[in-house]
Amino acid sequence: GVTSVAVNARGNLFAVATASGDITLRSATQGGPAPRALKAAGAKPISSLVFLPDGRLVGSSRTGGTFVWNPERPDEAPRPLFGERTIRSLAVAADGRLAAGTVEGPILVLPKGLNGPATELTGHGSAVTSLRFLPEGSRLTSASLDGTIRIWDVDHQGREPLVLTGHTGWVWAVDFSSRGERLVSGGADRTIRS
């Protein structure tokens, strides 16, 4: 079955990942090019996908491994990121920074273009299940199986994150309204909080 989908910044291309590890690129426009497969990263099921502003696609597998594909070169092998570190969630900022939530709790943040070392945000005591950058790009929100939501200032990483509680169990998802004025979360306690 389908495990993740992502739409590029122009809205004309989307990627579909499956439990078998296949990723297919599909046109979002009527009469666009035929679907095309990207070279697989082994038989690893891809659980999270995001397009970078430059058009590249990043996918992570809960069984280990995060990869970068160039949709312009579908037959090219994907480039690995983060070694075999297991990434649970991905988010990309408008400026191209990539955030990756690990199963252990730390969040890895790569600079624009994925050039340079990752910085690590620590504080969660369990897997990071969801990540979202605010539209302005300097703040990142994370949800975790530790039952908390954290809002990080990624431009000033020495600052302590704002920690939000209220769910009585795991927090599965976070998102913002289009202007960033409202945060919404959903958890295993079957509640939606805003």
PDB file of C-alpha atoms in Angstrom:
ATOM      1  CA  GLY A   1       0.000   0.000   0.000  1.00  0.00           C
ATOM      2  CA  VAL A   2       0.859   3.692  -0.142  1.00  0.00           C
ATOM      3  CA  THR A   3       3.008   4.824   2.795  1.00  0.00           C
ATOM      4  CA  SER A   4       3.703   8.481   1.945  1.00  0.00           C
ATOM      5  CA  VAL A   5       3.007  11.170  -0.629  1.00  0.00           C
ATOM      6  CA  ALA A   6       4.616  14.558  -1.319  1.00  0.00           C
ATOM      7  CA  VAL A   7       3.877  17.409  -3.729  1.00  0.00           C
ATOM      8  CA  ASN A   8       6.628  19.636  -5.146  1.00  0.00           C
ATOM      9  CA  ALA A   9       6.692  23.411  -4.561  1.00  0.00           C
ATOM     10  CA  ARG A  10       5.249  24.217  -7.999  1.00  0.00           C
ATOM     11  CA  GLY A  11       2.368  21.803  -7.448  1.00  0.00           C
ATOM     12  CA  ASN A  12       2.903  20.070 -10.786  1.00  0.00           C
ATOM     13  CA  LEU A  13       4.543  16.846  -9.571  1.00  0.00           C
ATOM     14  CA  PHE A  14       3.870  14.442  -6.746  1.00  0.00           C
ATOM     15  CA  ALA A  15       5.726  11.430  -5.420  1.00  0.00           C
ATOM     16  CA  VAL A  16       4.097   8.263  -4.101  1.00  0.00           C
ATOM     17  CA  ALA A  17       5.977   5.795  -1.870  1.00  0.00           C
ATOM     18  CA  THR A  18       4.864   2.257  -1.129  1.00  0.00           C
ATOM     19  CA  ALA A  19       5.525  -0.363   1.538  1.00  0.00           C
ATOM     20  CA  SER A  20       7.694  -2.278  -0.953  1.00  0.00           C
ATOM     21  CA  GLY A  21      10.083   0.698  -1.197  1.00  0.00           C
ATOM     22  CA  ASP A  22       9.013   1.840  -4.666  1.00  0.00           C
ATOM     23  CA  ILE A  23       8.667   5.554  -5.399  1.00  0.00           C
ATOM     24  CA  THR A  24       6.755   6.773  -8.432  1.00  0.00           C
ATOM     25  CA  LEU A  25       6.661  10.327  -9.752  1.00  0.00           C
ATOM     26  CA  ARG A  26       3.337  11.412 -11.198  1.00  0.00           C
ATOM     27  CA  SER A  27       2.244  14.551 -12.974  1.00  0.00           C
ATOM     28  CA  ALA A  28      -0.334  16.616 -11.109  1.00  0.00           C
ATOM     29  CA  THR A  29      -1.514  18.211 -14.346  1.00  0.00           C
ATOM     30  CA  GLN A  30      -3.909  16.785 -16.902  1.00  0.00           C
ATOM     31  CA  GLY A  31      -2.036  15.360 -19.872  1.00  0.00           C
ATOM     32  CA  GLY A  32       1.352  15.566 -18.137  1.00  0.00           C
ATOM     33  CA  PRO A  33       4.171  13.067 -18.554  1.00  0.00           C
ATOM     34  CA  ALA A  34       3.612   9.383 -17.833  1.00  0.00           C
ATOM     35  CA  PRO A  35       4.387   8.135 -14.305  1.00  0.00           C
ATOM     36  CA  ARG A  36       8.026   7.206 -13.830  1.00  0.00           C
ATOM     37  CA  ALA A  37       9.749   5.167 -11.146  1.00  0.00           C
ATOM     38  CA  LEU A  38      12.778   6.333  -9.209  1.00  0.00           C
ATOM     39  CA  LYS A  39      15.636   3.940  -8.606  1.00  0.00           C
ATOM     40  CA  ALA A  40      14.868   2.083  -5.371  1.00  0.00           C
ATOM     41  CA  ALA A  41      16.922   2.433  -2.209  1.00  0.00           C
ATOM     42  CA  GLY A  42      16.835  -1.307  -1.644  1.00  0.00           C
ATOM     43  CA  ALA A  43      13.634  -2.899  -0.395  1.00  0.00           C
ATOM     44  CA  LYS A  44      13.228  -0.380   2.416  1.00  0.00           C
ATOM     45  CA  PRO A  45       9.656   0.887   2.864  1.00  0.00           C
ATOM     46  CA  ILE A  46       9.684   4.697   2.644  1.00  0.00           C
ATOM     47  CA  SER A  47       7.556   6.164   5.439  1.00  0.00           C
ATOM     48  CA  SER A  48       8.135   9.900   4.955  1.00  0.00           C
ATOM     49  CA  LEU A  49       8.706  12.014   1.818  1.00  0.00           C
ATOM     50  CA  VAL A  50       9.381  15.730   1.246  1.00  0.00           C
ATOM     51  CA  PHE A  51      10.398  17.770  -1.786  1.00  0.00           C
ATOM     52  CA  LEU A  52      13.168  20.315  -1.283  1.00  0.00           C
ATOM     53  CA  PRO A  53      12.710  23.777  -2.862  1.00  0.00           C
ATOM     54  CA  ASP A  54      15.350  22.862  -5.482  1.00  0.00           C
ATOM     55  CA  GLY A  55      13.174  19.940  -6.673  1.00  0.00           C
ATOM     56  CA  ARG A  56      15.067  17.054  -5.095  1.00  0.00           C
ATOM     57  CA  LEU A  57      13.108  14.468  -3.117  1.00  0.00           C
ATOM     58  CA  VAL A  58      14.043  13.194   0.356  1.00  0.00           C
ATOM     59  CA  GLY A  59      12.609   9.968   1.755  1.00  0.00           C
ATOM     60  CA  SER A  60      13.189   8.096   4.992  1.00  0.00           C
ATOM     61  CA  SER A  61      12.572   4.537   6.047  1.00  0.00           C
ATOM     62  CA  ARG A  62      11.618   3.423   9.551  1.00  0.00           C
ATOM     63  CA  THR A  63      13.829   0.392   8.982  1.00  0.00           C
ATOM     64  CA  GLY A  64      16.873   2.646   8.605  1.00  0.00           C
ATOM     65  CA  GLY A  65      18.159   5.012   6.001  1.00  0.00           C
ATOM     66  CA  THR A  66      17.270   8.377   4.509  1.00  0.00           C
ATOM     67  CA  PHE A  67      17.857   9.064   0.836  1.00  0.00           C
ATOM     68  CA  VAL A  68      17.898  11.948  -1.666  1.00  0.00           C
ATOM     69  CA  TRP A  69      16.690  11.508  -5.247  1.00  0.00           C
ATOM     70  CA  ASN A  70      16.976  13.812  -8.226  1.00  0.00           C
ATOM     71  CA  PRO A  71      13.645  13.489 -10.114  1.00  0.00           C
ATOM     72  CA  GLU A  72      15.386  14.755 -13.267  1.00  0.00           C
ATOM     73  CA  ARG A  73      17.543  11.603 -13.172  1.00  0.00           C
ATOM     74  CA  PRO A  74      15.190   8.763 -12.161  1.00  0.00           C
ATOM     75  CA  ASP A  75      17.716   6.009 -13.021  1.00  0.00           C
ATOM     76  CA  GLU A  76      20.390   7.488 -10.748  1.00  0.00           C
ATOM     77  CA  ALA A  77      20.924   5.790  -7.374  1.00  0.00           C
ATOM     78  CA  PRO A  78      19.681   7.825  -4.429  1.00  0.00           C
ATOM     79  CA  ARG A  79      22.255   9.503  -2.198  1.00  0.00           C
ATOM     80  CA  PRO A  80      22.159   8.379   1.463  1.00  0.00           C
ATOM     81  CA  LEU A  81      21.819  10.897   4.328  1.00  0.00           C
ATOM     82  CA  PHE A  82      22.442  10.357   8.058  1.00  0.00           C
ATOM     83  CA  GLY A  83      24.026   6.920   7.553  1.00  0.00           C
ATOM     84  CA  GLU A  84      21.753   4.150   8.826  1.00  0.00           C
ATOM     85  CA  ARG A  85      20.192   6.378  11.493  1.00  0.00           C
ATOM     86  CA  THR A  86      16.466   5.674  11.655  1.00  0.00           C
ATOM     87  CA  ILE A  87      14.373   8.717  10.813  1.00  0.00           C
ATOM     88  CA  ARG A  88      10.672   8.782  11.669  1.00  0.00           C
ATOM     89  CA  SER A  89       9.599  12.183  10.275  1.00  0.00           C
ATOM     90  CA  LEU A  90      10.785  14.878   7.863  1.00  0.00           C
ATOM     91  CA  ALA A  91      10.033  18.559   7.285  1.00  0.00           C
ATOM     92  CA  VAL A  92      11.497  21.174   4.972  1.00  0.00           C
ATOM     93  CA  ALA A  93      11.585  24.938   5.536  1.00  0.00           C
ATOM     94  CA  ALA A  94      10.897  27.433   2.770  1.00  0.00           C
ATOM     95  CA  ASP A  95      14.626  28.285   2.708  1.00  0.00           C
ATOM     96  CA  GLY A  96      15.537  24.622   2.106  1.00  0.00           C
ATOM     97  CA  ARG A  97      16.621  23.518   5.586  1.00  0.00           C
ATOM     98  CA  LEU A  98      15.707  19.904   6.275  1.00  0.00           C
ATOM     99  CA  ALA A  99      14.622  18.619   9.695  1.00  0.00           C
ATOM    100  CA  ALA A 100      14.620  14.901  10.470  1.00  0.00           C
ATOM    101  CA  GLY A 101      13.058  13.415  13.603  1.00  0.00           C
ATOM    102  CA  THR A 102      14.795  10.301  14.886  1.00  0.00           C
ATOM    103  CA  VAL A 103      13.316   7.281  16.642  1.00  0.00           C
ATOM    104  CA  GLU A 104      15.543   8.052  19.648  1.00  0.00           C
ATOM    105  CA  GLY A 105      14.227  11.626  20.085  1.00  0.00           C
ATOM    106  CA  PRO A 106      16.863  14.033  18.723  1.00  0.00           C
ATOM    107  CA  ILE A 107      16.022  16.139  15.675  1.00  0.00           C
ATOM    108  CA  LEU A 108      18.686  16.606  13.001  1.00  0.00           C
ATOM    109  CA  VAL A 109      18.667  19.888  11.034  1.00  0.00           C
ATOM    110  CA  LEU A 110      20.629  20.188   7.791  1.00  0.00           C
ATOM    111  CA  PRO A 111      21.342  23.585   6.206  1.00  0.00           C
ATOM    112  CA  LYS A 112      19.928  24.758   2.888  1.00  0.00           C
ATOM    113  CA  GLY A 113      20.968  22.532   0.004  1.00  0.00           C
ATOM    114  CA  LEU A 114      21.892  19.767   2.489  1.00  0.00           C
ATOM    115  CA  ASN A 115      25.410  21.225   2.436  1.00  0.00           C
ATOM    116  CA  GLY A 116      27.187  21.015   5.742  1.00  0.00           C
ATOM    117  CA  PRO A 117      26.920  19.075   8.965  1.00  0.00           C
ATOM    118  CA  ALA A 118      23.630  18.444  10.734  1.00  0.00           C
ATOM    119  CA  THR A 119      22.943  20.213  14.001  1.00  0.00           C
ATOM    120  CA  GLU A 120      21.060  18.298  16.671  1.00  0.00           C
ATOM    121  CA  LEU A 121      18.104  19.492  18.747  1.00  0.00           C
ATOM    122  CA  THR A 122      17.683  17.417  21.898  1.00  0.00           C
ATOM    123  CA  GLY A 123      14.880  17.248  24.436  1.00  0.00           C
ATOM    124  CA  HIS A 124      12.372  14.617  23.355  1.00  0.00           C
ATOM    125  CA  GLY A 125      12.565  11.351  25.276  1.00  0.00           C
ATOM    126  CA  SER A 126      11.136   9.186  22.501  1.00  0.00           C
ATOM    127  CA  ALA A 127      10.520   9.033  18.739  1.00  0.00           C
ATOM    128  CA  VAL A 128       9.678  12.259  16.907  1.00  0.00           C
ATOM    129  CA  THR A 129       6.511  11.423  14.967  1.00  0.00           C
ATOM    130  CA  SER A 130       5.788  14.713  13.191  1.00  0.00           C
ATOM    131  CA  LEU A 131       7.642  17.904  12.249  1.00  0.00           C
ATOM    132  CA  ARG A 132       6.466  21.201  10.743  1.00  0.00           C
ATOM    133  CA  PHE A 133       8.277  24.463  10.111  1.00  0.00           C
ATOM    134  CA  LEU A 134       6.274  27.625  10.659  1.00  0.00           C
ATOM    135  CA  PRO A 135       5.774  29.480   7.376  1.00  0.00           C
ATOM    136  CA  GLU A 136       8.456  32.062   8.296  1.00  0.00           C
ATOM    137  CA  GLY A 137      10.961  29.196   8.609  1.00  0.00           C
ATOM    138  CA  SER A 138      12.840  30.040  11.810  1.00  0.00           C
ATOM    139  CA  ARG A 139      10.696  27.945  14.138  1.00  0.00           C
ATOM    140  CA  LEU A 140      10.136  24.203  14.013  1.00  0.00           C
ATOM    141  CA  THR A 141       7.436  22.262  15.825  1.00  0.00           C
ATOM    142  CA  SER A 142       7.862  18.632  16.784  1.00  0.00           C
ATOM    143  CA  ALA A 143       5.498  15.971  18.152  1.00  0.00           C
ATOM    144  CA  SER A 144       6.715  12.911  19.983  1.00  0.00           C
ATOM    145  CA  LEU A 145       5.773   9.602  21.527  1.00  0.00           C
ATOM    146  CA  ASP A 146       6.905  11.185  24.830  1.00  0.00           C
ATOM    147  CA  GLY A 147       3.527  13.009  24.834  1.00  0.00           C
ATOM    148  CA  THR A 148       4.917  16.504  24.232  1.00  0.00           C
ATOM    149  CA  ILE A 149       5.044  19.087  21.486  1.00  0.00           C
ATOM    150  CA  ARG A 150       8.069  21.354  21.280  1.00  0.00           C
ATOM    151  CA  ILE A 151       8.564  24.610  19.398  1.00  0.00           C
ATOM    152  CA  TRP A 152      12.223  25.180  18.547  1.00  0.00           C
ATOM    153  CA  ASP A 153      13.965  28.364  17.403  1.00  0.00           C
ATOM    154  CA  VAL A 154      16.250  26.851  14.765  1.00  0.00           C
ATOM    155  CA  ASP A 155      18.040  30.168  14.182  1.00  0.00           C
ATOM    156  CA  HIS A 156      19.026  30.326  17.885  1.00  0.00           C
ATOM    157  CA  GLN A 157      19.528  26.712  18.831  1.00  0.00           C
ATOM    158  CA  GLY A 158      20.903  27.548  22.278  1.00  0.00           C
ATOM    159  CA  ARG A 159      17.444  28.658  23.381  1.00  0.00           C
ATOM    160  CA  GLU A 160      15.290  26.138  25.208  1.00  0.00           C
ATOM    161  CA  PRO A 161      12.248  25.052  23.201  1.00  0.00           C
ATOM    162  CA  LEU A 162       8.731  25.877  24.320  1.00  0.00           C
ATOM    163  CA  VAL A 163       7.259  22.603  25.636  1.00  0.00           C
ATOM    164  CA  LEU A 164       3.518  22.040  25.245  1.00  0.00           C
ATOM    165  CA  THR A 165       1.670  19.315  27.115  1.00  0.00           C
ATOM    166  CA  GLY A 166      -1.985  18.360  27.253  1.00  0.00           C
ATOM    167  CA  HIS A 167      -2.277  15.110  25.344  1.00  0.00           C
ATOM    168  CA  THR A 168      -2.566  12.106  27.662  1.00  0.00           C
ATOM    169  CA  GLY A 169      -0.580   9.822  25.377  1.00  0.00           C
ATOM    170  CA  TRP A 170       1.558   9.802  22.276  1.00  0.00           C
ATOM    171  CA  VAL A 171       1.344  12.825  19.981  1.00  0.00           C
ATOM    172  CA  TRP A 172       1.154  11.705  16.372  1.00  0.00           C
ATOM    173  CA  ALA A 173       0.767  14.858  14.300  1.00  0.00           C
ATOM    174  CA  VAL A 174       1.285  18.633  14.291  1.00  0.00           C
ATOM    175  CA  ASP A 175       0.521  21.284  11.702  1.00  0.00           C
ATOM    176  CA  PHE A 176       0.008  25.031  11.384  1.00  0.00           C
ATOM    177  CA  SER A 177      -2.557  27.204   9.684  1.00  0.00           C
ATOM    178  CA  SER A 178      -1.249  28.846   6.503  1.00  0.00           C
ATOM    179  CA  ARG A 179      -0.166  32.028   8.316  1.00  0.00           C
ATOM    180  CA  GLY A 180       1.269  30.171  11.289  1.00  0.00           C
ATOM    181  CA  GLU A 181      -1.063  31.710  13.856  1.00  0.00           C
ATOM    182  CA  ARG A 182      -2.649  28.408  14.932  1.00  0.00           C
ATOM    183  CA  LEU A 183      -1.028  25.109  15.893  1.00  0.00           C
ATOM    184  CA  VAL A 184      -3.077  21.916  15.708  1.00  0.00           C
ATOM    185  CA  SER A 185      -2.053  18.535  17.122  1.00  0.00           C
ATOM    186  CA  GLY A 186      -3.535  15.052  17.200  1.00  0.00           C
ATOM    187  CA  GLY A 187      -2.695  12.244  19.548  1.00  0.00           C
ATOM    188  CA  ALA A 188      -3.242   8.654  20.556  1.00  0.00           C
ATOM    189  CA  ASP A 189      -5.678   9.933  23.199  1.00  0.00           C
ATOM    190  CA  ARG A 190      -8.090  10.528  20.275  1.00  0.00           C
ATOM    191  CA  THR A 191      -8.095  14.276  20.756  1.00  0.00           C
ATOM    192  CA  ILE A 192      -7.245  17.187  18.530  1.00  0.00           C
ATOM    193  CA  ARG A 193      -5.799  20.194  20.327  1.00  0.00           C
ATOM    194  CA  SER A 194      -5.387  23.716  19.072  1.00  0.00           C
TER     195      SER A 194
END
